[in-house]
XYZ file of C-alpha atoms in Angstrom:
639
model
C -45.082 2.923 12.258
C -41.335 1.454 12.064
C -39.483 1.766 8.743
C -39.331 -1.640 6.819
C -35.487 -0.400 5.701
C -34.558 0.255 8.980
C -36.390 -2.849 11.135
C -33.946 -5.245 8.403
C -31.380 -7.023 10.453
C -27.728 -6.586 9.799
C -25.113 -8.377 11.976
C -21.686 -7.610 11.952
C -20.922 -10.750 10.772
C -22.170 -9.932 7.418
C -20.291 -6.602 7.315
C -16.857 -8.884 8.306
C -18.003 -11.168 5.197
C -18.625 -8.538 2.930
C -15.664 -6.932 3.331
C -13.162 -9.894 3.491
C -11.606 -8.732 6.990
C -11.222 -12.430 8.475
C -9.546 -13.417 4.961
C -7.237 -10.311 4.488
C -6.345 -9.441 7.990
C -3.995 -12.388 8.983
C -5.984 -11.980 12.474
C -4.676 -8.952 13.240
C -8.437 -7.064 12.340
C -12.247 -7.834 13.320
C -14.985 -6.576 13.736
C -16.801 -5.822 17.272
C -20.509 -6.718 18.283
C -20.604 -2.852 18.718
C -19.882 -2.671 15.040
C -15.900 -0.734 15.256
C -13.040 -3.114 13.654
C -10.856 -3.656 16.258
C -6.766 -4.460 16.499
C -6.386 -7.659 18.118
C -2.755 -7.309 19.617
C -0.434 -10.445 21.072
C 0.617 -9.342 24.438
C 2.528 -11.985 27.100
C -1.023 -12.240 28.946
C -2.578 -13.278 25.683
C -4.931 -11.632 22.667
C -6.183 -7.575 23.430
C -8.487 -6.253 21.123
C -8.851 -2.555 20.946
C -11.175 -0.610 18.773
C -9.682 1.772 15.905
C -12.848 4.441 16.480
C -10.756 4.631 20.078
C -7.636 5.351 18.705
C -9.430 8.126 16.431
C -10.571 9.461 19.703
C -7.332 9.617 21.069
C -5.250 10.883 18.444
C -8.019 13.931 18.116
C -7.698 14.501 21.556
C -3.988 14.870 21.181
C -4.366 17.585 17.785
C -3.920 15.154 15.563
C -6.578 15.294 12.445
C -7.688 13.509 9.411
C -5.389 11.821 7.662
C -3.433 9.905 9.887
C -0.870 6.886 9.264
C -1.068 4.353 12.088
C 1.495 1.849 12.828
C 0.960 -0.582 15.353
C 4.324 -2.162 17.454
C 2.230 -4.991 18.507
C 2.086 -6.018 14.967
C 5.548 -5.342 14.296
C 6.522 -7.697 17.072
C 4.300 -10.403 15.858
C 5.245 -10.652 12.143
C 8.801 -11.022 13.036
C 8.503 -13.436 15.444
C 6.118 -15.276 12.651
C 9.167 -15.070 10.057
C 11.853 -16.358 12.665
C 9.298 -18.896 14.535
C 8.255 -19.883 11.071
C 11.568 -21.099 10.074
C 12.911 -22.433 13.334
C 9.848 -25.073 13.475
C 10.585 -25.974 9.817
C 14.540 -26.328 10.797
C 14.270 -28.281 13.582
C 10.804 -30.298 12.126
C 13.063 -31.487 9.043
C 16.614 -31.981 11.186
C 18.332 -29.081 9.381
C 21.540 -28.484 10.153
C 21.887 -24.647 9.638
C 20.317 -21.322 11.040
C 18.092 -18.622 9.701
C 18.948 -15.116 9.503
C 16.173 -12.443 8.626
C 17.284 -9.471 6.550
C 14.662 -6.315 6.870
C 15.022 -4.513 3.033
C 15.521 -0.741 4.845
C 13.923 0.236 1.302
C 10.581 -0.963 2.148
C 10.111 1.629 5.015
C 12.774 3.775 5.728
C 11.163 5.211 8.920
C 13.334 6.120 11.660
C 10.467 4.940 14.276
C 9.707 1.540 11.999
C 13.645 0.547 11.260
C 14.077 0.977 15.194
C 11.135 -1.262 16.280
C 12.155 -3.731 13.392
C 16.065 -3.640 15.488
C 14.274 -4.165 18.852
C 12.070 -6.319 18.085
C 14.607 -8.612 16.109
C 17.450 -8.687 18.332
C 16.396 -11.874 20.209
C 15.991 -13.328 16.937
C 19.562 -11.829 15.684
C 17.541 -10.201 12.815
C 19.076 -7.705 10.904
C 18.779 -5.191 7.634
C 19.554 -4.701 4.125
C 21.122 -2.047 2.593
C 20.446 -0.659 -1.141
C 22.531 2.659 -0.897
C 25.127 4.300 1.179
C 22.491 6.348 3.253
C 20.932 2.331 4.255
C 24.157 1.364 5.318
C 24.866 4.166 7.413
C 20.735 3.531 9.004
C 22.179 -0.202 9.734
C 25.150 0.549 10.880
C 24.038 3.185 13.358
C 21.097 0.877 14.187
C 22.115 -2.437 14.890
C 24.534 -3.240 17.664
C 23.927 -7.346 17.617
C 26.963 -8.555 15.714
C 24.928 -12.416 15.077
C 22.633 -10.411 12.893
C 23.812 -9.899 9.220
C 24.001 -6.529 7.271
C 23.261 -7.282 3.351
C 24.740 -4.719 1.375
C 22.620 -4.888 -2.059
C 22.680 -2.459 -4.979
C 25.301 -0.692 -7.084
C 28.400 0.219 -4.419
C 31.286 3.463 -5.127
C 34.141 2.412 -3.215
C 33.104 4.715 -0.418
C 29.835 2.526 0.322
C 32.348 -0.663 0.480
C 34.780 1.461 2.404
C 32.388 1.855 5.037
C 30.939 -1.630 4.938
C 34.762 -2.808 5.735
C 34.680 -0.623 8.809
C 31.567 -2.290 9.942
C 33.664 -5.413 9.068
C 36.329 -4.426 11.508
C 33.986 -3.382 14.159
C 33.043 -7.413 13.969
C 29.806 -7.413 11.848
C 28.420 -9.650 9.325
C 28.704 -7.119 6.789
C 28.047 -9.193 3.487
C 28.942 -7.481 -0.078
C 26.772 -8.262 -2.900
C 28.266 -8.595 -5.943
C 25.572 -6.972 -8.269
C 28.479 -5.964 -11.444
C 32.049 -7.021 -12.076
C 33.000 -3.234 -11.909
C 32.140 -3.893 -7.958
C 34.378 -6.609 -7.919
C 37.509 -4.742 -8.520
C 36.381 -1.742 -6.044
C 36.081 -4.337 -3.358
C 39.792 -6.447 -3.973
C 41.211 -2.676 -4.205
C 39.502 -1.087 -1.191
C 40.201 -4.233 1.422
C 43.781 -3.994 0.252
C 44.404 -0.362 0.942
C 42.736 -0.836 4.188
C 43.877 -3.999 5.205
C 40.029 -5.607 5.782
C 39.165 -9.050 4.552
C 35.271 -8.588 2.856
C 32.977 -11.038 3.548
C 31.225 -11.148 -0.380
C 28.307 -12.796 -2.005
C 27.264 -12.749 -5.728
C 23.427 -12.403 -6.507
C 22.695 -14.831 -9.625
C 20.622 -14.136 -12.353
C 18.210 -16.916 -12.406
C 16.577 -18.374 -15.181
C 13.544 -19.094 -13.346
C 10.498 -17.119 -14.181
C 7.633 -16.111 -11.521
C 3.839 -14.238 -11.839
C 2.687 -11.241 -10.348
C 3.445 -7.650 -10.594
C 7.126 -8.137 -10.721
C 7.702 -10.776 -13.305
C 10.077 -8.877 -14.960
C 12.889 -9.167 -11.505
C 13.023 -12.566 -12.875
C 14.690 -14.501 -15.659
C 17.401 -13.917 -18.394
C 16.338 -9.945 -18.612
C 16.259 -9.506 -14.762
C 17.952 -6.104 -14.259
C 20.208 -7.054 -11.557
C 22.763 -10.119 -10.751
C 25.462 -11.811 -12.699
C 25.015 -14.394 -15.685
C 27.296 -17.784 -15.671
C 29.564 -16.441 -17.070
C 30.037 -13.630 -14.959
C 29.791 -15.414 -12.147
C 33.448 -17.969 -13.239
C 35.327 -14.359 -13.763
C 34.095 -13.892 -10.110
C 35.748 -16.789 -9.294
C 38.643 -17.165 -11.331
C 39.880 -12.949 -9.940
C 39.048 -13.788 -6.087
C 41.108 -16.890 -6.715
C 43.889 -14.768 -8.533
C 43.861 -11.995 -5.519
C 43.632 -14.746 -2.958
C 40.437 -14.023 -1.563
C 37.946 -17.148 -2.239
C 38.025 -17.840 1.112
C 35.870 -14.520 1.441
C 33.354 -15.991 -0.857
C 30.264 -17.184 1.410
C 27.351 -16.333 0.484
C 25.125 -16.333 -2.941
C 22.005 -14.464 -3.367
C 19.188 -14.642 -5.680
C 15.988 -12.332 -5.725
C 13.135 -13.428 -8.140
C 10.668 -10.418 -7.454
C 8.538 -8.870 -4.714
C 5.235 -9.926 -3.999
C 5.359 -13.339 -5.791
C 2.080 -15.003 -5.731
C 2.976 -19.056 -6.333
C 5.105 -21.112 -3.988
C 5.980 -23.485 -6.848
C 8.066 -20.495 -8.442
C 9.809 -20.094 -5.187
C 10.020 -23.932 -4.872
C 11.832 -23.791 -8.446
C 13.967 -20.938 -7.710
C 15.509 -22.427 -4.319
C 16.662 -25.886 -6.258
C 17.924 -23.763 -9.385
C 20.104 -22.070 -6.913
C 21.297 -24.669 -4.759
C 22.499 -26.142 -8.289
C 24.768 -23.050 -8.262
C 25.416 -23.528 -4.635
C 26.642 -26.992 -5.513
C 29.041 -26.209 -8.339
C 30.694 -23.205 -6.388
C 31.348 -25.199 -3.289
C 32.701 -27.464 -5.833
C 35.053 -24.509 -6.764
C 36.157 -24.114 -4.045
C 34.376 -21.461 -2.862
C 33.523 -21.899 0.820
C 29.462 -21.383 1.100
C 27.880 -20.444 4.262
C 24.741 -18.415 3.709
C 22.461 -18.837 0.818
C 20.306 -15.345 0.491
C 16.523 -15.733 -1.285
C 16.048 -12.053 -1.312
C 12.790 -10.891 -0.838
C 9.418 -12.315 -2.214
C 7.376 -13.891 0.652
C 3.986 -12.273 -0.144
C 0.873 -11.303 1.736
C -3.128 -11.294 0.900
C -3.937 -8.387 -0.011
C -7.384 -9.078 -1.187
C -8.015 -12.220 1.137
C -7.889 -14.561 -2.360
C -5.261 -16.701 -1.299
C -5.344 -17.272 -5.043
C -2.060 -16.012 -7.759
C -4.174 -13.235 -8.897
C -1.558 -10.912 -8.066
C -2.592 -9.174 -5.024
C -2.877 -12.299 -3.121
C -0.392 -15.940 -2.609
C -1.570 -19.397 -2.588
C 0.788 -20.618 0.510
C 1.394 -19.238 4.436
C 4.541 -17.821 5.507
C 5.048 -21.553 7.165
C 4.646 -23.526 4.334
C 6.820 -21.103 2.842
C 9.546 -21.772 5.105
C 9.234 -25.219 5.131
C 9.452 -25.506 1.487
C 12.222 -23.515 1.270
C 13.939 -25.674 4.022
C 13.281 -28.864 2.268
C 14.214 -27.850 -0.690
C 18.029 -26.574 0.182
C 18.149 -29.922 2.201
C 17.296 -32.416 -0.433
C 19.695 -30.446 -2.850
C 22.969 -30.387 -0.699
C 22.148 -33.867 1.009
C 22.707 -35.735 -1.883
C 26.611 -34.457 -2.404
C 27.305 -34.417 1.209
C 27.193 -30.740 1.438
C 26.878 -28.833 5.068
C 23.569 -26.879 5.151
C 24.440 -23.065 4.763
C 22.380 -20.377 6.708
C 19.452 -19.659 4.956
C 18.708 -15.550 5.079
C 15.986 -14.106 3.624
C 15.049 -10.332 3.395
C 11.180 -10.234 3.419
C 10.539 -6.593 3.829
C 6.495 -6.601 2.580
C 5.820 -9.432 4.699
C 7.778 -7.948 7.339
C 5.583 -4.341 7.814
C 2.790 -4.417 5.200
C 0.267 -5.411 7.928
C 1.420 -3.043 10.536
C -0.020 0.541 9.105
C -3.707 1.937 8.318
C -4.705 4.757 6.514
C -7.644 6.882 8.325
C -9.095 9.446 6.828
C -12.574 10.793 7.141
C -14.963 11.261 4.248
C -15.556 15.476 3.340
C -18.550 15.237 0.925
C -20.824 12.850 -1.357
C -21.882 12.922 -5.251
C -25.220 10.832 -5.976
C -25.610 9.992 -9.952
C -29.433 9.067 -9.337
C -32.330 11.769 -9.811
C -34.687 13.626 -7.785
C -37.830 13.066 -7.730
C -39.938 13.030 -10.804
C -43.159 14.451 -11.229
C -46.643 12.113 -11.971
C -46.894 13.440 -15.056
C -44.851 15.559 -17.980
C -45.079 18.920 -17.934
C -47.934 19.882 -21.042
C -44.988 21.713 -23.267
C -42.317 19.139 -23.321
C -39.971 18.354 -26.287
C -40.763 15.502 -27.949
C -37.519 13.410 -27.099
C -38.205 14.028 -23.380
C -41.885 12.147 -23.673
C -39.848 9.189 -25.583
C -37.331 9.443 -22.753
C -40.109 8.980 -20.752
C -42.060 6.615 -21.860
C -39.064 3.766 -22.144
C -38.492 4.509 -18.335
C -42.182 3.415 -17.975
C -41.962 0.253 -19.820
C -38.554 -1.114 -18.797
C -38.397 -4.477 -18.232
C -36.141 -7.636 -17.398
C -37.228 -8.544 -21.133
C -36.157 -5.487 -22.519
C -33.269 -4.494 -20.466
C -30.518 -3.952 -23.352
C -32.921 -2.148 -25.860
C -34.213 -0.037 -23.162
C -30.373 0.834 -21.870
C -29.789 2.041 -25.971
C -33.229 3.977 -25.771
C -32.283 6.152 -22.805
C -28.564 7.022 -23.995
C -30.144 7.954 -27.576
C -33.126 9.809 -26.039
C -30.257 11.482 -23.402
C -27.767 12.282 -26.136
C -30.838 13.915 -28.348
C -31.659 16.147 -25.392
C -28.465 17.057 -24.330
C -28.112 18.433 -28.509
C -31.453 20.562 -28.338
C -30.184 22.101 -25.120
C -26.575 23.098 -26.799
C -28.854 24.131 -30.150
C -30.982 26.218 -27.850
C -34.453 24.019 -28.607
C -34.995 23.421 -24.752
C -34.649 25.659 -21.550
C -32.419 24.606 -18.508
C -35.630 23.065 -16.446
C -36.196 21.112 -19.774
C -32.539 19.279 -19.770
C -32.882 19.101 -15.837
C -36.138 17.144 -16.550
C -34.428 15.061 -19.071
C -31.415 14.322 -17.312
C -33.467 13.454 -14.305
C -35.585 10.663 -16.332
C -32.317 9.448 -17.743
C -30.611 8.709 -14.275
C -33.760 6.894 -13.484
C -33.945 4.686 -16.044
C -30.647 3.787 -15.927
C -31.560 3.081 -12.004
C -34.490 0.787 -12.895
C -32.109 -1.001 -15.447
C -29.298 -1.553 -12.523
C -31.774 -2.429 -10.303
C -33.319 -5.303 -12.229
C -29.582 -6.860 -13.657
C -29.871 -9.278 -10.639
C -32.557 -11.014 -12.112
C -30.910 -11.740 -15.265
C -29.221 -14.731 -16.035
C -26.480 -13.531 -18.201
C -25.448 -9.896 -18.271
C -25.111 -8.051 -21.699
C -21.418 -7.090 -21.444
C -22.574 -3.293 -22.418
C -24.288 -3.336 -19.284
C -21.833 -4.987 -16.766
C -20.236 -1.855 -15.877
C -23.524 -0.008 -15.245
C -23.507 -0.583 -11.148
C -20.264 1.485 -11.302
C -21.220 4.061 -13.938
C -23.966 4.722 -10.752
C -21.896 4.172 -7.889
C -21.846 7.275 -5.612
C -18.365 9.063 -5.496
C -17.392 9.681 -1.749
C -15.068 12.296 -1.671
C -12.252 11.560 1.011
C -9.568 13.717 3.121
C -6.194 12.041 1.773
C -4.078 11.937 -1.441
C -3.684 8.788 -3.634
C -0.268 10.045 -4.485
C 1.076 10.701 -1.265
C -0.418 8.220 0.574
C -1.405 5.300 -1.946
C 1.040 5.721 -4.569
C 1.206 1.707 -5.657
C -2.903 2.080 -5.777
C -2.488 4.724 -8.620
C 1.312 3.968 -10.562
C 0.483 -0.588 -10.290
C -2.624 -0.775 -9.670
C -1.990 -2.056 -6.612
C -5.385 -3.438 -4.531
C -5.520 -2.156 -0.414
C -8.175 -3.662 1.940
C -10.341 -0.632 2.221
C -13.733 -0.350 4.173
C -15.195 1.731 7.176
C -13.468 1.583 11.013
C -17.308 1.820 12.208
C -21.415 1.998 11.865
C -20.257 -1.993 10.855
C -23.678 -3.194 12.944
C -25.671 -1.004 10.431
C -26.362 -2.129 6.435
C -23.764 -0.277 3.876
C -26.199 0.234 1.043
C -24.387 2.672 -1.212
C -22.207 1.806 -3.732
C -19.379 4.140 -4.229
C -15.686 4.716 -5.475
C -13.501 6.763 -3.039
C -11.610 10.401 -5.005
C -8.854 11.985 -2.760
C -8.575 15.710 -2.537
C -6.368 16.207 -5.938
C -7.551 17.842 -8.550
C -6.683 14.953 -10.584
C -8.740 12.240 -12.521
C -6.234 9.529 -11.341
C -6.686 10.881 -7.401
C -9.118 7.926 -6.853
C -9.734 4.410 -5.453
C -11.818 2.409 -7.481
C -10.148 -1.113 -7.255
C -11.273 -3.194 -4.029
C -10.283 -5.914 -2.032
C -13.190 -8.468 -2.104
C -14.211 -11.990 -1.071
C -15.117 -12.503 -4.660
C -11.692 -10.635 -6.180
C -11.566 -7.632 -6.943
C -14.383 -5.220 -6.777
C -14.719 -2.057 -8.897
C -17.021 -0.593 -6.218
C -17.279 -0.608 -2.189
C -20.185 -0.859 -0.058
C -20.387 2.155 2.254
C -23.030 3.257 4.581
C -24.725 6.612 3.872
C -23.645 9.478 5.172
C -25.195 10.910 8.401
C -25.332 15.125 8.477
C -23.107 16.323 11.594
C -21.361 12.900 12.035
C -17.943 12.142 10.830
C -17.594 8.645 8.457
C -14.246 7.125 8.778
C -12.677 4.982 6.062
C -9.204 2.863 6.329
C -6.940 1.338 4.032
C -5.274 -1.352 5.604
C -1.493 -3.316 4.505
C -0.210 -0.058 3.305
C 3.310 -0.481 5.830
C 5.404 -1.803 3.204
C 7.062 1.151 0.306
C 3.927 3.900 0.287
C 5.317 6.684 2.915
C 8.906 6.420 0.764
C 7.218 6.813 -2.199
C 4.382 9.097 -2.022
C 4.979 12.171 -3.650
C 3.933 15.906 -3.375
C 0.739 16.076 -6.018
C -0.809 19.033 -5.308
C 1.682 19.905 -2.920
C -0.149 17.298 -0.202
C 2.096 16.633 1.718
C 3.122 13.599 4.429
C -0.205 13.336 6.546
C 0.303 12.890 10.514
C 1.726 9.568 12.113
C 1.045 7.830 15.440
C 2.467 4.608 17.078
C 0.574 2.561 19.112
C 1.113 -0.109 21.481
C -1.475 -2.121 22.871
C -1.322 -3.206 26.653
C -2.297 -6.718 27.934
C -5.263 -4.959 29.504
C -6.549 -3.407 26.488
C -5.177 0.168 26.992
C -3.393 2.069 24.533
C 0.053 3.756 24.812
C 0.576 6.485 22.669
C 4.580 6.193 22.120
C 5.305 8.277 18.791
C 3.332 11.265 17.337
C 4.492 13.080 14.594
C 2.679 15.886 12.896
C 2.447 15.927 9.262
C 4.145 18.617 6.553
C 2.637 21.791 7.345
C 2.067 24.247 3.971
C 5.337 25.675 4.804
C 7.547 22.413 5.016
C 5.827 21.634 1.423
C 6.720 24.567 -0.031
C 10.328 24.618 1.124
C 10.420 21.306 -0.825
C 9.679 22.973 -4.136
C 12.341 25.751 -3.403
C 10.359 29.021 -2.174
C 10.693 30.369 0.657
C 7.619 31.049 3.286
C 9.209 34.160 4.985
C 9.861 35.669 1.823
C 6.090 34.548 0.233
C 4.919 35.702 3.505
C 6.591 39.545 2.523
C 5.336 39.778 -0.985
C 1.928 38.875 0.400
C 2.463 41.760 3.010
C 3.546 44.222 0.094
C 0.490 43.410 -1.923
C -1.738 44.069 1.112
C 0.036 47.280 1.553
C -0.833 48.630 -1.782
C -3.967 48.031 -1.477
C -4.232 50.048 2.134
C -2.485 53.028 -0.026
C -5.231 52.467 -3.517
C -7.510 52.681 -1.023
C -8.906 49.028 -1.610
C -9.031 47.404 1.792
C -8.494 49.464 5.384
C -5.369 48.895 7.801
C -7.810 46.404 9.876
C -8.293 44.444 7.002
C -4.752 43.923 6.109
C -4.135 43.131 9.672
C -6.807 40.184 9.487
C -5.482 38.909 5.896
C -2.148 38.845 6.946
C -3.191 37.232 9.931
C -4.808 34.236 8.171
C -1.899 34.280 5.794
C 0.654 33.693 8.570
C -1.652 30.570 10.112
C -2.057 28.968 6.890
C 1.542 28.751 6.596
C 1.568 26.827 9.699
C -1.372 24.998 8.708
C -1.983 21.297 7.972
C -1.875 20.980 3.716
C -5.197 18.963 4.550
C -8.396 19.597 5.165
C -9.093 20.926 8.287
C -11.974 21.220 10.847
């Protein structure tokens, strides 16, 4: 006789509703009648769609394990040519006069392999990168060779960081300084002098327009970088003094990463152009006008200003910010600058997953109960009892305050010695079931007490997985940023458990319990049980943008292995970059010891035991043996 749980029909479709993939994914994700989410690539010979449970199968097969970080070119490709497409339909849509020039933030992802696909991927599009530091610059100047593309140099410079922008100047490149202090000012007049290079300089304004989301706080009066009005006429006044205004062409503004409302943008684009005006007006002779960063992404599939999400597209985006610069400078006859923008989260936030595989599972639910109390139990354990019998939708919040008090009372005669260990099992067993029943009838209430609203999650299972929040996650933990998480398979099959995901640190914080949902955001996930001998893969998706740069060494985890894929136009999958994460070594050489030497005073304590007679030579041979591969070994868990 078939199972009436498992003759209920799921379809995938359900599993790609429940988990928001259509709204989050940008296209780029779905779900297969098989039941695998799949990456559906561009390629010249249209849309390939390639399951993720294949990849997993290839990356094994090539020694690499659980966790892995996987980037995918074809994604790279497409959200460039997005950003550049974007803006050339709104240039030519609204007769524009100017050109757009993309700036990738090299802080975002510092990645050898991602700042080179970003270059190759961006030279027909004359895209280029920004620079925060003297080691960016030298990553842009040893990367890009196209001298249309611009170089931003952002940040506080030393006169050796503008030194070697002006020898990128002289090599011919649109090498822009950003004037973040007055203090840079002066190193810039005095370092073109004594080398005989004209800059080409900006100044980044600090605008009074406020924006929402996480990083409010870029914006406004108290933003921590960019120069006030005042500020900004000493610029003038010295570059006119020192005969360099004519090397004045570009202003910058940045309101914040991630911001959620396009009316903020909207407001920050004419507040600039006002500033744009009255330098022009100076005399200064404008060419680019810099946004910064900003453009967000969905990260919970909202499209709301929650945050985590934005209420526009990247193409109403760009045509906004077109317009906007247009209607400005039209109406004093001014020539339409270059617009640049350096999007770096919308640029690479789609183009990584997180896979890891789940280790273990903790149920908070009981087993099973007998048909009737034991003859010699404790008072409080027949009370406990009894309001598990006669809860009710009626009764739901007096019976939730029954079986805490009847809980707590046991849990004191065990610690007083009143009741034996089978006693408090009993007890605690009863509790988790009542607190079951309650959980189980909240659906059928029309308004939920507010004590009892958090109840699904004080039951939700806890599935413990192979990766660290703080290496791998770190916004998810230090902002409370929200990922896309669900499983990369079984997505044909129900997920009826509800569950909060813990890393591998011993640390109450090493957990995901904020999800991406349809609905907003979720405080559990739906998973599917777990099946014994089987492997149950999870991924985070959108994590491409700041979490490998930085993730941090908790627990002395360390950087988990990467792969680059590139889909074909056939489906197939080229493998073109493995690397293999830190091994317990690496880690340890970043927190100053040194394996050989470890490795010695291991060998020395093995010795003395061989001579105290503790363990025999062939033991000490096998010890140090497994001492020497776990040096070598992957700081995760391993098969």
């Amino acid at each position: 006789m078939n199972n009436p749980e498992e003759s209920k029909i799921w379809s995938v479709r359900q599993s790609a509703d429940l988990y928001g993939i259509d709204e989050w994914s940008s296209g780029y994700f779905g779900v297969s009648p098989r039941g695998d989410v799949v990456v559906r690539a561009s390629t010249p010979e249209g849309e390939a769609n390639v399951s993720l449970m294949e990849i997993v199968d290839g990356l094994q097969q090539r020694g690499l394990q659980m966790p892995v970080l996987l980037r995918l070119e074809n994604i790279v490709d497409s959200r460039i040519s997005i950003l550049n497409d974007s803006f050339a339909h709104a240039i030519e849509s609204s007769g524009y006069r100017g050109q757009y020039r993309g700036a990738f933030p090299i802080k975002v992802n510092q990645q050898k392999h991602v700042i080179a696909e970003i270059a190759r991927f961006g030279e027909r599009y004359n895209h280029g990168l920004e620079a925060g530091s003297k080691a960016e610059l030298m990553i842009a100047l040893a990367t890009i060779t196209n001298r249309e593309s611009v170089i931003i140099c952002n940040g506080y410079k030393d006169a050796e960081f503008i030194s070697l922008g002006l020898q990128a100047r002289k090599l011919g490149f649109k090498c822009f300084f950003v004037l973040e202090t007055l203090t840079e000012l002066q190193f810039v007049i005095e370092r073109s002098r004594a080398l005989g290079i004209e800059p080409l300089i900006g100044v980044r304004l600090k605008l009074s327009t406020k924006v929402e989301g996480h990083w409010s706080a870029d914006s406004g009066d108290r933003s921590l970088f960019g120069l006030n009005t005042n500020e900004l006429v000493t610029v003038i006044d010295t570059l006119r003094d020192a005969n360099l205004l004519h090397c004045f062409q570009l202003l910058h503004f940045h309101l914040g990463s991630q911001i959620p409302n396009i009316r903020s943008i909207r407001t920050g684009v004419l507040e600039a152009c006002r500033y744009y005006i009255e330098l022009v007006g100076e005399g200064a002779p404008l060419g680019y006008l810099d946004l910064g960063g900003g453009l967000a992404i969905d990260y919970d599939g909202t499209c709301s200003t929650n945050g985590h999400s934005r209420n526009y597209s990247v193409q109403e985006y760009c045509i906004d910010v077109v317009e906007s610069i247009q209607e400005s400078l039209d109406a004093h006859g001014i020539a339409h600058p270059t617009i640049v923008t350096e999007s770096g989260r919308a640029t690479v936030a789609h183009t990584a997953v997180l896979l890891f595989n789940i280790l273990d599972v903790t149920h908070f639910e009981p087993t099973a109960l007998p048909a009737e109390l034991p003859a010699n139990c404790h008072e409080m354990i027949a009370n406990l009892w009894h309001t598990l019998n006669v809860i009710c939708v009626a009764n739901l919040q007096e019976s939730y305050n029954d079986v805490i008090y009847y809980r707590d009372k046991i849990r004191d005669l065990f610690n007083s010695g009143d009741i034996n260990l089978r006693h408090r099992v009993l007890g605690e067993n009863i509790y988790w079931a009542g607190l079951q029943k309650i959980a189980s009838l909240l659906p059928q209430v029309k308004r939920i007490p507010a004590e009892l609203e958090s109840l699904p999650q004080m039951l939700a299972d806890i599935y413990y997985g192979n990766f660290s929040v703080f290496q791998s996650l770190p916004d998810s933990w230090a902002i409370g940023q929200v990922f896309p998480v669900m499983p990369i398979h079984r997505l044909n099959e129900e997920p009826t458990r509800q569950a909060i995901i813990a890393d591998l640190t011993c640390d109450c914080d090493g957990k995901l319990q904020k999800f991406a949902s349809p609905e907003g955001e979720s405080t559990t996930l739906a998973l599917h049980p777990i099946k014994h001998g089987e492997e149950y893969y999870i991924g985070v998706f959108l994590v491409g943008a700041y979490q490998e740069t930085l993730g941090d060494l908790h627990n002395l985890f360390g950087d988990t292995n990467v792969a680059s894929v590139r889909i074909n136009p056939d489906s197939s999958i080229d493998f073109v970059h493995e690397l293999h994460g830190d091994s317990i070594s690496d880690v340890l050489t970043y927190v100053e010891y040194n394996p050989d030497a470890l490795y010695e005073q291991f060998r020395q304590t093995a010795e003395n035991a061989v001579r105290d007679g503790i363990i025999t030579l062939a033991d000490r041979q096998l010890m140090l043996a497994a001492y020497s591969e776990g040096l070598r070994g992957y700081t995760y868990f391993e098969k």
